[in-house]
Amino acid sequence: MSNISPLGTKPLRHVAVVMDGNGRWAKQKGLPTIAGHKAGAEAARRLIQAAVDHNVEYLTLYTFSSENWNRSEKWINELFGLLSWYLEHEINSLHEKNIRLKSIGERTRLPENIQRLLTKAEEKTKSNTLITVILALSYSSKNEIVRAINTIIKDVQANKLSSITEESFEQYLDTRSIPDPDLLIRTSGEQRISNYLLWQLAYAEFVFDTVLWPDFTETHFEKAVYEYENRERRYGRDVS
Ligand code: IPE
Ligand code: IPE
Ligand code: MG
């Protein structure tokens, strides 16, 4: 879904974040890598509150990419250990705050306990309305697009579909029914999108910050929003 609005008004419905720099943060402090991810999870908690304070409706967090499967088994196990702890212990508090949780990505590749916890969390919070927090897990955009195309091929073979439009294609993506991000924030100084939401970011504004993710606070969020508000989103039109 695209959210093109008249110039001059600047809705900020959906913010997508690449929470990068946890490993470097831990290294700088001489801590084990997992300590960086624990601190990163706290930063994510702060970000959710900041997004709520700014009336953001959707927040997508790049939590584990398809490419991250190439990291060491030890790292992967520790990360999913941390994630399962959060899914078990935080879900009630998210639910009490009226927060809806969703996930995108190749779910069947995730450890079974994570799949179970995600299903439970999504079911429990599905009617919540304050904000939708979307965890991108075992997610890569090229993988999402290819999975969508394979489903389309099946629908064509079953005579359910004969052609496709941008709008109907979007219904096959994991992000169906979620508006496209207005703003992408990436921390840690890297300026790339690392296979994140390639289709959905077509007209997003990009803000890069050098802060390492665990140090990200509401002030960094506000700075990114300020920068976003001062951009002119032209969607190909004349400069105003
Ligand atoms: C980003 O932190 C979070 C995940 C990939 C899960 P990194 O682990 O990539 O941290 P750096 O980039 O090595 O500092
Ligand atoms: C992107 O960060 C993925 C997540 C934040 C989950 P990476 O640290 O994995 O990306 P690259 O390797 O720097 O592109
Ligand atoms: Mg990184």
PDB file of C-alpha atoms and ligand atoms in Angstrom:
ATOM      1  CA  MET A   1       0.000   0.000   0.000  1.00  0.00           C
ATOM      2  CA  SER A   2       1.501   3.358  -0.860  1.00  0.00           C
ATOM      3  CA  ASN A   3       0.777   6.363   1.300  1.00  0.00           C
ATOM      4  CA  ILE A   4       1.267   9.274  -1.034  1.00  0.00           C
ATOM      5  CA  SER A   5      -0.027  12.462   0.509  1.00  0.00           C
ATOM      6  CA  PRO A   6      -0.334  16.028  -0.740  1.00  0.00           C
ATOM      7  CA  LEU A   7       2.850  18.046  -0.370  1.00  0.00           C
ATOM      8  CA  GLY A   8       3.033  19.967   2.859  1.00  0.00           C
ATOM      9  CA  THR A   9       1.469  17.328   5.038  1.00  0.00           C
ATOM     10  CA  LYS A  10       3.809  14.744   6.359  1.00  0.00           C
ATOM     11  CA  PRO A  11       2.199  11.731   7.952  1.00  0.00           C
ATOM     12  CA  LEU A  12       4.601   9.420   9.749  1.00  0.00           C
ATOM     13  CA  ARG A  13       2.626   6.223   9.869  1.00  0.00           C
ATOM     14  CA  HIS A  14       5.366   3.645   9.496  1.00  0.00           C
ATOM     15  CA  VAL A  15       8.995   3.711  10.633  1.00  0.00           C
ATOM     16  CA  ALA A  16      11.378   0.888   9.667  1.00  0.00           C
ATOM     17  CA  VAL A  17      14.607   0.488  11.603  1.00  0.00           C
ATOM     18  CA  VAL A  18      17.874  -1.363  10.987  1.00  0.00           C
ATOM     19  CA  MET A  19      19.077  -1.769  14.560  1.00  0.00           C
ATOM     20  CA  ASP A  20      22.774  -2.090  13.792  1.00  0.00           C
ATOM     21  CA  GLY A  21      25.914  -1.903  15.919  1.00  0.00           C
ATOM     22  CA  ASN A  22      25.203  -4.214  18.867  1.00  0.00           C
ATOM     23  CA  GLY A  23      28.370  -6.242  18.330  1.00  0.00           C
ATOM     24  CA  ARG A  24      30.615  -3.184  18.037  1.00  0.00           C
ATOM     25  CA  TRP A  25      29.032  -1.666  21.161  1.00  0.00           C
ATOM     26  CA  ALA A  26      29.872  -4.787  23.166  1.00  0.00           C
ATOM     27  CA  LYS A  27      33.382  -4.953  21.734  1.00  0.00           C
ATOM     28  CA  GLN A  28      34.081  -1.306  22.619  1.00  0.00           C
ATOM     29  CA  LYS A  29      33.092  -2.054  26.184  1.00  0.00           C
ATOM     30  CA  GLY A  30      35.037  -5.315  26.371  1.00  0.00           C
ATOM     31  CA  LEU A  31      31.782  -7.222  26.945  1.00  0.00           C
ATOM     32  CA  PRO A  32      30.583 -10.481  25.391  1.00  0.00           C
ATOM     33  CA  THR A  33      28.662  -9.911  22.139  1.00  0.00           C
ATOM     34  CA  ILE A  34      25.375 -11.044  23.653  1.00  0.00           C
ATOM     35  CA  ALA A  35      25.577  -8.133  26.128  1.00  0.00           C
ATOM     36  CA  GLY A  36      25.343  -5.834  23.102  1.00  0.00           C
ATOM     37  CA  HIS A  37      22.167  -7.573  21.984  1.00  0.00           C
ATOM     38  CA  LYS A  38      20.685  -7.394  25.494  1.00  0.00           C
ATOM     39  CA  ALA A  39      21.348  -3.667  25.557  1.00  0.00           C
ATOM     40  CA  GLY A  40      19.968  -3.532  22.011  1.00  0.00           C
ATOM     41  CA  ALA A  41      16.723  -5.097  23.205  1.00  0.00           C
ATOM     42  CA  GLU A  42      16.427  -2.339  25.823  1.00  0.00           C
ATOM     43  CA  ALA A  43      16.969   0.236  23.079  1.00  0.00           C
ATOM     44  CA  ALA A  44      14.158  -1.409  21.107  1.00  0.00           C
ATOM     45  CA  ARG A  45      11.905  -1.061  24.138  1.00  0.00           C
ATOM     46  CA  ARG A  46      12.749   2.669  24.314  1.00  0.00           C
ATOM     47  CA  LEU A  47      12.129   3.041  20.597  1.00  0.00           C
ATOM     48  CA  ILE A  48       8.641   1.502  20.846  1.00  0.00           C
ATOM     49  CA  GLN A  49       7.731   4.079  23.500  1.00  0.00           C
ATOM     50  CA  ALA A  50       9.197   6.932  21.431  1.00  0.00           C
ATOM     51  CA  ALA A  51       7.256   5.760  18.372  1.00  0.00           C
ATOM     52  CA  VAL A  52       4.042   5.597  20.410  1.00  0.00           C
ATOM     53  CA  ASP A  53       4.710   9.136  21.691  1.00  0.00           C
ATOM     54  CA  HIS A  54       4.943  10.300  18.061  1.00  0.00           C
ATOM     55  CA  ASN A  55       1.709   8.541  17.058  1.00  0.00           C
ATOM     56  CA  VAL A  56       3.529   6.161  14.724  1.00  0.00           C
ATOM     57  CA  GLU A  57       1.175   3.336  13.709  1.00  0.00           C
ATOM     58  CA  TYR A  58       3.672   0.741  12.462  1.00  0.00           C
ATOM     59  CA  LEU A  59       7.229   0.073  13.554  1.00  0.00           C
ATOM     60  CA  THR A  60       9.252  -2.583  11.725  1.00  0.00           C
ATOM     61  CA  LEU A  61      12.416  -3.807  13.435  1.00  0.00           C
ATOM     62  CA  TYR A  62      15.111  -5.674  11.523  1.00  0.00           C
ATOM     63  CA  THR A  63      15.846  -8.292  14.161  1.00  0.00           C
ATOM     64  CA  PHE A  64      17.480 -11.182  12.268  1.00  0.00           C
ATOM     65  CA  SER A  65      18.168 -11.217   8.542  1.00  0.00           C
ATOM     66  CA  SER A  66      18.297 -14.253   6.251  1.00  0.00           C
ATOM     67  CA  GLU A  67      21.987 -13.443   5.803  1.00  0.00           C
ATOM     68  CA  ASN A  68      22.483 -13.594   9.576  1.00  0.00           C
ATOM     69  CA  TRP A  69      22.115 -17.396   9.266  1.00  0.00           C
ATOM     70  CA  ASN A  70      25.711 -17.223   8.007  1.00  0.00           C
ATOM     71  CA  ARG A  71      26.969 -16.165  11.452  1.00  0.00           C
ATOM     72  CA  SER A  72      28.345 -18.652  13.986  1.00  0.00           C
ATOM     73  CA  GLU A  73      26.046 -21.220  15.556  1.00  0.00           C
ATOM     74  CA  LYS A  74      26.954 -19.884  18.991  1.00  0.00           C
ATOM     75  CA  TRP A  75      25.868 -16.370  18.062  1.00  0.00           C
ATOM     76  CA  ILE A  76      22.642 -17.608  16.465  1.00  0.00           C
ATOM     77  CA  ASN A  77      21.756 -19.715  19.526  1.00  0.00           C
ATOM     78  CA  GLU A  78      22.420 -16.823  21.888  1.00  0.00           C
ATOM     79  CA  LEU A  79      20.350 -14.428  19.837  1.00  0.00           C
ATOM     80  CA  PHE A  80      17.359 -16.750  19.633  1.00  0.00           C
ATOM     81  CA  GLY A  81      17.762 -17.505  23.357  1.00  0.00           C
ATOM     82  CA  LEU A  82      17.433 -13.800  24.054  1.00  0.00           C
ATOM     83  CA  LEU A  83      14.511 -13.438  21.675  1.00  0.00           C
ATOM     84  CA  SER A  84      12.602 -16.329  23.232  1.00  0.00           C
ATOM     85  CA  TRP A  85      13.164 -14.807  26.689  1.00  0.00           C
ATOM     86  CA  TYR A  86      11.667 -11.535  25.468  1.00  0.00           C
ATOM     87  CA  LEU A  87       8.755 -13.201  23.719  1.00  0.00           C
ATOM     88  CA  GLU A  88       7.933 -15.144  26.878  1.00  0.00           C
ATOM     89  CA  HIS A  89       8.424 -12.361  29.399  1.00  0.00           C
ATOM     90  CA  GLU A  90       7.446  -9.218  27.544  1.00  0.00           C
ATOM     91  CA  ILE A  91       4.324 -10.265  25.750  1.00  0.00           C
ATOM     92  CA  ASN A  92       1.976  -9.602  28.675  1.00  0.00           C
ATOM     93  CA  SER A  93       3.385  -6.147  29.166  1.00  0.00           C
ATOM     94  CA  LEU A  94       3.079  -5.380  25.427  1.00  0.00           C
ATOM     95  CA  HIS A  95      -0.483  -6.664  25.512  1.00  0.00           C
ATOM     96  CA  GLU A  96      -1.349  -4.541  28.546  1.00  0.00           C
ATOM     97  CA  LYS A  97      -0.044  -1.523  26.664  1.00  0.00           C
ATOM     98  CA  ASN A  98      -2.406  -2.321  23.752  1.00  0.00           C
ATOM     99  CA  ILE A  99       0.532  -3.092  21.402  1.00  0.00           C
ATOM    100  CA  ARG A 100       0.042  -5.490  18.500  1.00  0.00           C
ATOM    101  CA  LEU A 101       2.948  -7.753  17.580  1.00  0.00           C
ATOM    102  CA  LYS A 102       3.520  -9.250  14.137  1.00  0.00           C
ATOM    103  CA  SER A 103       6.411 -10.830  12.326  1.00  0.00           C
ATOM    104  CA  ILE A 104       7.590 -11.002   8.731  1.00  0.00           C
ATOM    105  CA  GLY A 105      10.160 -13.322   7.196  1.00  0.00           C
ATOM    106  CA  GLU A 106      10.631 -16.992   6.439  1.00  0.00           C
ATOM    107  CA  ARG A 107       8.923 -18.246   9.556  1.00  0.00           C
ATOM    108  CA  THR A 108       9.361 -21.965   8.894  1.00  0.00           C
ATOM    109  CA  ARG A 109      13.140 -21.548   9.073  1.00  0.00           C
ATOM    110  CA  LEU A 110      12.990 -20.254  12.660  1.00  0.00           C
ATOM    111  CA  PRO A 111      13.530 -22.555  15.676  1.00  0.00           C
ATOM    112  CA  GLU A 112      10.248 -24.247  16.590  1.00  0.00           C
ATOM    113  CA  ASN A 113       9.956 -22.643  20.017  1.00  0.00           C
ATOM    114  CA  ILE A 114      10.298 -19.200  18.419  1.00  0.00           C
ATOM    115  CA  GLN A 115       7.604 -20.065  15.863  1.00  0.00           C
ATOM    116  CA  ARG A 116       5.294 -21.176  18.673  1.00  0.00           C
ATOM    117  CA  LEU A 117       5.950 -18.071  20.767  1.00  0.00           C
ATOM    118  CA  LEU A 118       5.382 -15.799  17.770  1.00  0.00           C
ATOM    119  CA  THR A 119       2.076 -17.452  16.920  1.00  0.00           C
ATOM    120  CA  LYS A 120       0.969 -17.124  20.538  1.00  0.00           C
ATOM    121  CA  ALA A 121       2.045 -13.477  20.736  1.00  0.00           C
ATOM    122  CA  GLU A 122       0.396 -12.556  17.440  1.00  0.00           C
ATOM    123  CA  GLU A 123      -2.829 -14.280  18.431  1.00  0.00           C
ATOM    124  CA  LYS A 124      -2.924 -12.659  21.859  1.00  0.00           C
ATOM    125  CA  THR A 125      -2.248  -9.127  20.602  1.00  0.00           C
ATOM    126  CA  LYS A 126      -4.072  -9.209  17.269  1.00  0.00           C
ATOM    127  CA  SER A 127      -6.842  -6.791  18.279  1.00  0.00           C
ATOM    128  CA  ASN A 128      -4.561  -4.229  19.930  1.00  0.00           C
ATOM    129  CA  THR A 129      -4.606  -0.771  18.415  1.00  0.00           C
ATOM    130  CA  LEU A 130      -1.940   1.505  19.954  1.00  0.00           C
ATOM    131  CA  ILE A 131       0.847   0.535  17.526  1.00  0.00           C
ATOM    132  CA  THR A 132       1.832  -2.503  15.446  1.00  0.00           C
ATOM    133  CA  VAL A 133       5.386  -3.678  16.092  1.00  0.00           C
ATOM    134  CA  ILE A 134       6.636  -5.918  13.290  1.00  0.00           C
ATOM    135  CA  LEU A 135       9.688  -8.100  13.884  1.00  0.00           C
ATOM    136  CA  ALA A 136      11.596  -8.961  10.713  1.00  0.00           C
ATOM    137  CA  LEU A 137      12.949 -12.430  11.503  1.00  0.00           C
ATOM    138  CA  SER A 138      14.819 -14.660   9.097  1.00  0.00           C
ATOM    139  CA  TYR A 139      13.849 -11.885   6.743  1.00  0.00           C
ATOM    140  CA  SER A 140      15.379 -10.806   3.483  1.00  0.00           C
ATOM    141  CA  SER A 141      13.569  -8.841   0.870  1.00  0.00           C
ATOM    142  CA  LYS A 142      14.708 -10.928  -2.091  1.00  0.00           C
ATOM    143  CA  ASN A 143      13.552 -14.062  -0.262  1.00  0.00           C
ATOM    144  CA  GLU A 144      10.167 -12.438   0.466  1.00  0.00           C
ATOM    145  CA  ILE A 145       9.715 -11.444  -3.183  1.00  0.00           C
ATOM    146  CA  VAL A 146      10.647 -14.904  -4.479  1.00  0.00           C
ATOM    147  CA  ARG A 147       8.282 -16.571  -1.970  1.00  0.00           C
ATOM    148  CA  ALA A 148       5.542 -14.215  -3.200  1.00  0.00           C
ATOM    149  CA  ILE A 149       6.252 -15.109  -6.840  1.00  0.00           C
ATOM    150  CA  ASN A 150       6.101 -18.831  -6.100  1.00  0.00           C
ATOM    151  CA  THR A 151       2.677 -18.382  -4.484  1.00  0.00           C
ATOM    152  CA  ILE A 152       1.576 -16.353  -7.498  1.00  0.00           C
ATOM    153  CA  ILE A 153       2.681 -19.192  -9.825  1.00  0.00           C
ATOM    154  CA  LYS A 154       0.562 -21.630  -7.783  1.00  0.00           C
ATOM    155  CA  ASP A 155      -2.456 -19.316  -8.008  1.00  0.00           C
ATOM    156  CA  VAL A 156      -1.989 -18.961 -11.768  1.00  0.00           C
ATOM    157  CA  GLN A 157      -1.761 -22.743 -12.152  1.00  0.00           C
ATOM    158  CA  ALA A 158      -4.947 -23.095 -10.100  1.00  0.00           C
ATOM    159  CA  ASN A 159      -6.640 -20.573 -12.415  1.00  0.00           C
ATOM    160  CA  LYS A 160      -7.144 -18.155  -9.536  1.00  0.00           C
ATOM    161  CA  LEU A 161      -5.064 -15.448 -11.185  1.00  0.00           C
ATOM    162  CA  SER A 162      -4.150 -14.411 -14.722  1.00  0.00           C
ATOM    163  CA  SER A 163      -2.324 -11.107 -14.307  1.00  0.00           C
ATOM    164  CA  ILE A 164      -0.822  -8.988 -11.592  1.00  0.00           C
ATOM    165  CA  THR A 165      -0.782  -5.300 -10.654  1.00  0.00           C
ATOM    166  CA  GLU A 166       1.389  -3.476  -8.121  1.00  0.00           C
ATOM    167  CA  GLU A 167      -1.525  -3.570  -5.685  1.00  0.00           C
ATOM    168  CA  SER A 168      -2.290  -7.258  -6.150  1.00  0.00           C
ATOM    169  CA  PHE A 169       1.413  -8.172  -5.968  1.00  0.00           C
ATOM    170  CA  GLU A 170       1.634  -6.452  -2.584  1.00  0.00           C
ATOM    171  CA  GLN A 171      -1.029  -8.811  -1.285  1.00  0.00           C
ATOM    172  CA  TYR A 172       1.485 -11.645  -1.722  1.00  0.00           C
ATOM    173  CA  LEU A 173       4.205  -9.978   0.329  1.00  0.00           C
ATOM    174  CA  ASP A 174       4.633 -10.639   4.057  1.00  0.00           C
ATOM    175  CA  THR A 175       3.762  -6.953   4.593  1.00  0.00           C
ATOM    176  CA  ARG A 176       0.303  -7.217   3.047  1.00  0.00           C
ATOM    177  CA  SER A 177      -2.114  -4.734   4.683  1.00  0.00           C
ATOM    178  CA  ILE A 178       0.799  -2.764   6.174  1.00  0.00           C
ATOM    179  CA  PRO A 179       1.418   0.682   4.636  1.00  0.00           C
ATOM    180  CA  ASP A 180       4.876   1.271   3.157  1.00  0.00           C
ATOM    181  CA  PRO A 181       7.457   2.782   5.534  1.00  0.00           C
ATOM    182  CA  ASP A 182       7.693   6.567   5.441  1.00  0.00           C
ATOM    183  CA  LEU A 183      11.049   6.650   7.186  1.00  0.00           C
ATOM    184  CA  LEU A 184      13.982   4.245   7.399  1.00  0.00           C
ATOM    185  CA  ILE A 185      16.471   4.713  10.214  1.00  0.00           C
ATOM    186  CA  ARG A 186      19.786   2.824  10.278  1.00  0.00           C
ATOM    187  CA  THR A 187      22.249   3.175  13.109  1.00  0.00           C
ATOM    188  CA  SER A 188      25.983   2.457  13.459  1.00  0.00           C
ATOM    189  CA  GLY A 189      27.081   4.546  10.486  1.00  0.00           C
ATOM    190  CA  GLU A 190      26.505   1.884   7.818  1.00  0.00           C
ATOM    191  CA  GLN A 191      24.720   3.328   4.811  1.00  0.00           C
ATOM    192  CA  ARG A 192      23.111   0.354   3.101  1.00  0.00           C
ATOM    193  CA  ILE A 193      19.787  -1.436   3.361  1.00  0.00           C
ATOM    194  CA  SER A 194      21.101  -4.995   3.655  1.00  0.00           C
ATOM    195  CA  ASN A 195      18.227  -6.692   1.817  1.00  0.00           C
ATOM    196  CA  TYR A 196      15.541  -4.981   3.895  1.00  0.00           C
ATOM    197  CA  LEU A 197      12.082  -4.126   2.491  1.00  0.00           C
ATOM    198  CA  LEU A 198      13.393  -3.369  -1.021  1.00  0.00           C
ATOM    199  CA  TRP A 199       9.926  -3.084  -2.542  1.00  0.00           C
ATOM    200  CA  GLN A 200       8.326  -1.329   0.426  1.00  0.00           C
ATOM    201  CA  LEU A 201      11.059   1.311   0.814  1.00  0.00           C
ATOM    202  CA  ALA A 202      10.588   2.536  -2.773  1.00  0.00           C
ATOM    203  CA  TYR A 203       9.674   6.059  -1.590  1.00  0.00           C
ATOM    204  CA  ALA A 204      10.804   6.089   2.033  1.00  0.00           C
ATOM    205  CA  GLU A 205      13.097   8.796   3.380  1.00  0.00           C
ATOM    206  CA  PHE A 206      16.404   7.402   4.693  1.00  0.00           C
ATOM    207  CA  VAL A 207      18.102   8.706   7.828  1.00  0.00           C
ATOM    208  CA  PHE A 208      21.482   7.327   8.891  1.00  0.00           C
ATOM    209  CA  ASP A 209      22.895   7.895  12.352  1.00  0.00           C
ATOM    210  CA  THR A 210      26.351   6.940  13.588  1.00  0.00           C
ATOM    211  CA  VAL A 211      25.081   6.001  17.063  1.00  0.00           C
ATOM    212  CA  LEU A 212      25.479   2.297  17.881  1.00  0.00           C
ATOM    213  CA  TRP A 213      22.070   0.708  18.370  1.00  0.00           C
ATOM    214  CA  PRO A 214      22.309   0.030  22.159  1.00  0.00           C
ATOM    215  CA  ASP A 215      22.924   3.763  22.711  1.00  0.00           C
ATOM    216  CA  PHE A 216      19.855   4.791  20.695  1.00  0.00           C
ATOM    217  CA  THR A 217      17.476   6.956  22.745  1.00  0.00           C
ATOM    218  CA  GLU A 218      14.312   8.966  22.218  1.00  0.00           C
ATOM    219  CA  THR A 219      16.535  11.956  21.373  1.00  0.00           C
ATOM    220  CA  HIS A 220      18.028  10.086  18.404  1.00  0.00           C
ATOM    221  CA  PHE A 221      14.522   9.158  17.297  1.00  0.00           C
ATOM    222  CA  GLU A 222      13.389  12.771  17.548  1.00  0.00           C
ATOM    223  CA  LYS A 223      16.390  13.906  15.530  1.00  0.00           C
ATOM    224  CA  ALA A 224      15.476  11.427  12.773  1.00  0.00           C
ATOM    225  CA  VAL A 225      11.843  12.554  12.817  1.00  0.00           C
ATOM    226  CA  TYR A 226      12.947  16.196  12.630  1.00  0.00           C
ATOM    227  CA  GLU A 227      15.102  15.398   9.602  1.00  0.00           C
ATOM    228  CA  TYR A 228      12.195  13.535   8.013  1.00  0.00           C
ATOM    229  CA  GLU A 229       9.851  16.460   8.603  1.00  0.00           C
ATOM    230  CA  ASN A 230      12.261  18.774   6.830  1.00  0.00           C
ATOM    231  CA  ARG A 231      12.475  16.633   3.705  1.00  0.00           C
ATOM    232  CA  GLU A 232      10.295  17.325   0.708  1.00  0.00           C
ATOM    233  CA  ARG A 233       8.645  14.112  -0.465  1.00  0.00           C
ATOM    234  CA  ARG A 234       8.063  14.761  -4.137  1.00  0.00           C
ATOM    235  CA  TYR A 235       7.159  11.352  -5.554  1.00  0.00           C
ATOM    236  CA  GLY A 236       8.507  12.470  -8.910  1.00  0.00           C
ATOM    237  CA  ARG A 237       6.633  15.750  -8.999  1.00  0.00           C
ATOM    238  CA  ASP A 238       8.029  19.238  -9.612  1.00  0.00           C
ATOM    239  CA  VAL A 239      10.020  20.929  -6.864  1.00  0.00           C
ATOM    240  CA  SER A 240       7.569  23.136  -4.992  1.00  0.00           C
TER     241      SER A 240
HETATM  242  C1  IPE B   1      22.725  -5.796  14.605  1.00  0.00           C
HETATM  243  O1  IPE B   1      23.876  -5.830  15.367  1.00  0.00           O
HETATM  244  C2  IPE B   1      21.722  -6.779  15.105  1.00  0.00           C
HETATM  245  C3  IPE B   1      21.680  -8.063  14.421  1.00  0.00           C
HETATM  246  C4  IPE B   1      22.250  -8.377  13.275  1.00  0.00           C
HETATM  247  C5  IPE B   1      20.901  -9.069  15.103  1.00  0.00           C
HETATM  248  P1  IPE B   1      25.181  -6.528  14.809  1.00  0.00           P
HETATM  249  O2  IPE B   1      25.335  -7.852  15.464  1.00  0.00           O
HETATM  250  O3  IPE B   1      25.153  -6.544  13.324  1.00  0.00           O
HETATM  251  O4  IPE B   1      26.300  -5.521  15.332  1.00  0.00           O
HETATM  252  P2  IPE B   1      27.625  -5.128  14.560  1.00  0.00           P
HETATM  253  O5  IPE B   1      27.230  -4.589  13.216  1.00  0.00           O
HETATM  254  O6  IPE B   1      28.441  -6.379  14.453  1.00  0.00           O
HETATM  255  O7  IPE B   1      28.256  -4.088  15.434  1.00  0.00           O
HETATM  256  C1  IPE B   2      21.288  -6.006   9.198  1.00  0.00           C
HETATM  257  O1  IPE B   2      22.452  -5.844   9.934  1.00  0.00           O
HETATM  258  C2  IPE B   2      20.391  -7.001   9.865  1.00  0.00           C
HETATM  259  C3  IPE B   2      19.866  -6.646  11.181  1.00  0.00           C
HETATM  260  C4  IPE B   2      20.025  -5.513  11.805  1.00  0.00           C
HETATM  261  C5  IPE B   2      19.065  -7.684  11.799  1.00  0.00           C
HETATM  262  P1  IPE B   2      23.785  -6.638   9.553  1.00  0.00           P
HETATM  263  O2  IPE B   2      24.813  -6.159  10.499  1.00  0.00           O
HETATM  264  O3  IPE B   2      23.511  -8.086   9.526  1.00  0.00           O
HETATM  265  O4  IPE B   2      24.038  -6.134   8.074  1.00  0.00           O
HETATM  266  P2  IPE B   2      25.403  -6.018   7.251  1.00  0.00           P
HETATM  267  O5  IPE B   2      26.049  -7.366   7.313  1.00  0.00           O
HETATM  268  O6  IPE B   2      26.223  -4.970   7.904  1.00  0.00           O
HETATM  269  O7  IPE B   2      24.969  -5.612   5.884  1.00  0.00           O
HETATM  270 MG    MG B   3      25.848  -5.238  11.895  1.00  0.00          MG
END
